[in-house]
C-alpha positions as MATLAB code, in Angstrom:
seq = 'GRDLRDDPSFDMNLELSKRLEGKDGGRKGVGGTATGSGQDPSRVLRGGRPYETETSAQNYMAKTLELEKQLLEMSIEKNMLESELAKLPNTSGRTINERQRKTYVEQRVQELAQNMTGARRQLKNQ';
ca = [
      -0.775  -31.889   40.083;
      -0.268  -31.620   36.278;
       2.098  -29.039   35.232;
       0.431  -26.231   32.739;
       3.259  -26.451   30.436;
       2.804  -29.901   29.500;
      -0.877  -29.021   28.412;
      -0.985  -28.336   24.453;
      -3.337  -25.335   24.929;
      -0.778  -23.738   27.254;
       0.842  -21.947   24.262;
      -2.053  -20.960   22.755;
      -3.730  -19.476   26.087;
      -0.485  -17.745   27.173;
      -0.508  -15.837   23.610;
      -4.017  -15.005   24.168;
      -3.421  -13.739   27.253;
      -0.399  -11.616   26.216;
      -2.668  -10.375   23.437;
      -5.097   -9.606   26.129;
      -2.853   -7.918   28.542;
      -1.754   -5.528   25.467;
      -5.392   -4.525   24.693;
      -6.459   -3.873   28.472;
      -3.469   -1.691   29.622;
      -1.350   -4.363   30.622;
      -3.495   -5.256   33.369;
      -2.443   -9.049   34.355;
      -5.813  -10.501   36.385;
      -7.253   -9.290   39.266;
      -4.096   -9.517   41.750;
      -1.587   -7.337   39.668;
       0.828  -10.029   38.969;
       0.833  -13.137   36.323;
      -0.466  -15.462   38.738;
      -2.687  -13.036   40.665;
      -2.974  -13.700   44.754;
      -3.687  -17.201   44.814;
      -6.215  -17.232   41.691;
      -7.148  -19.839   39.621;
      -4.272  -19.854   36.623;
      -7.131  -20.616   33.995;
      -8.497  -17.433   34.960;
      -5.219  -15.329   35.100;
      -4.985  -16.845   31.154;
      -8.559  -15.955   30.311;
      -7.516  -12.328   31.016;
      -9.521  -12.528   34.209;
     -12.535  -13.142   32.408;
     -14.477  -15.956   35.018;
     -17.134  -16.840   32.203;
     -15.011  -16.986   29.221;
     -14.875  -20.936   28.168;
     -11.758  -22.707   26.709;
     -14.030  -22.747   23.172;
     -14.465  -19.121   23.148;
     -10.599  -18.552   23.535;
     -10.230  -20.886   20.826;
     -12.762  -19.356   18.457;
     -10.833  -15.717   19.576;
      -7.221  -17.371   18.522;
      -8.798  -18.823   15.364;
     -10.531  -15.649   14.038;
      -7.289  -13.501   15.017;
      -5.157  -16.044   12.969;
      -7.652  -16.109   10.021;
      -7.734  -12.080   10.197;
      -3.795  -11.966   10.106;
      -3.589  -14.588    7.302;
      -6.027  -12.591    5.093;
      -4.025   -9.615    5.680;
      -0.735  -10.942    5.197;
      -2.064  -12.348    1.497;
      -3.726   -8.883    0.898;
      -0.450   -7.448    1.627;
       1.651   -9.638   -0.718;
      -0.854   -9.153   -3.495;
      -0.629   -5.387   -2.882;
       3.015   -5.158   -3.016;
       2.992   -7.273   -6.166;
       0.258   -5.145   -7.990;
       2.434   -1.835   -6.867;
       5.747   -3.469   -8.181;
       3.781   -4.260  -11.551;
       2.462   -0.543  -11.420;
       6.205    0.778  -11.033;
       6.689   -0.965  -13.887;
       4.156    0.227  -16.077;
       4.638    3.407  -18.260;
       3.204    6.555  -16.671;
       1.621    7.445  -19.862;
      -1.698    5.553  -20.479;
      -0.196    2.789  -22.477;
       0.216    1.949  -26.231;
      -2.207   -0.814  -26.452;
      -5.691   -1.223  -24.919;
      -4.861   -4.170  -22.977;
      -2.061   -1.930  -21.494;
      -4.497    1.023  -20.524;
      -6.846   -1.624  -19.186;
      -4.262   -3.612  -17.295;
      -3.239   -0.288  -15.512;
      -6.639    0.648  -14.783;
      -7.559   -2.878  -13.177;
      -4.014   -2.639  -11.051;
      -4.719    0.986   -9.841;
      -8.573   -0.088   -8.741;
      -7.362   -3.423   -7.298;
      -4.507   -1.427   -5.352;
      -7.219    0.880   -3.672;
      -9.452   -2.055   -2.892;
      -6.840   -3.939   -1.074;
      -5.676   -0.830    0.951;
      -9.333   -0.313    2.169;
     -10.036   -4.173    2.757;
      -6.341   -4.148    4.891;
      -7.360   -1.184    6.684;
     -10.917   -3.035    7.681;
      -8.664   -6.330    8.426;
      -6.635   -4.140   10.845;
      -9.279   -2.519   12.523;
     -11.317   -5.818   13.198;
      -7.885   -7.116   14.715;
      -7.731   -3.915   16.673;
     -11.397   -4.203   17.895;
     -11.706   -7.846   18.698;
];
C-alpha cells in the first residue's frame, strides 16, 4: 500500500488532528491511541468524525490560517500604533494635526484590540 507520509495532504491532516486533539481534551480517536484499535487512519486524522470530508477539513484549515493571518496583521499594526502613541507628547499636542493624529491612533488601537479579541474567539470556537 501507499505510505500516508508520502501524501502531500498528510502534514495538513496531521496538523488538523493535533489541533482537534487539543480542542477535545486530548482524545485521539475512539480507541484511545494514535491509530485506534484497527481504525481507518483517515478517520483518526479527521478527529474521529466519520462523516467529515477532506474538503471540510481543508476548509477548516483555510479558515484557521486566514484568521491567524488576520490576527498577525492586526497585532503588527497595533504594535506600530502603540509605538507611535508612546512617542507622541502626553499633552494634547501643539497643532491640530497632532491632536487629530493622536485621537485617530488611540481610536484605532482600541478598534484593533476589539477585532483581535473577536478573531481569537473565532479561532478558539472553531
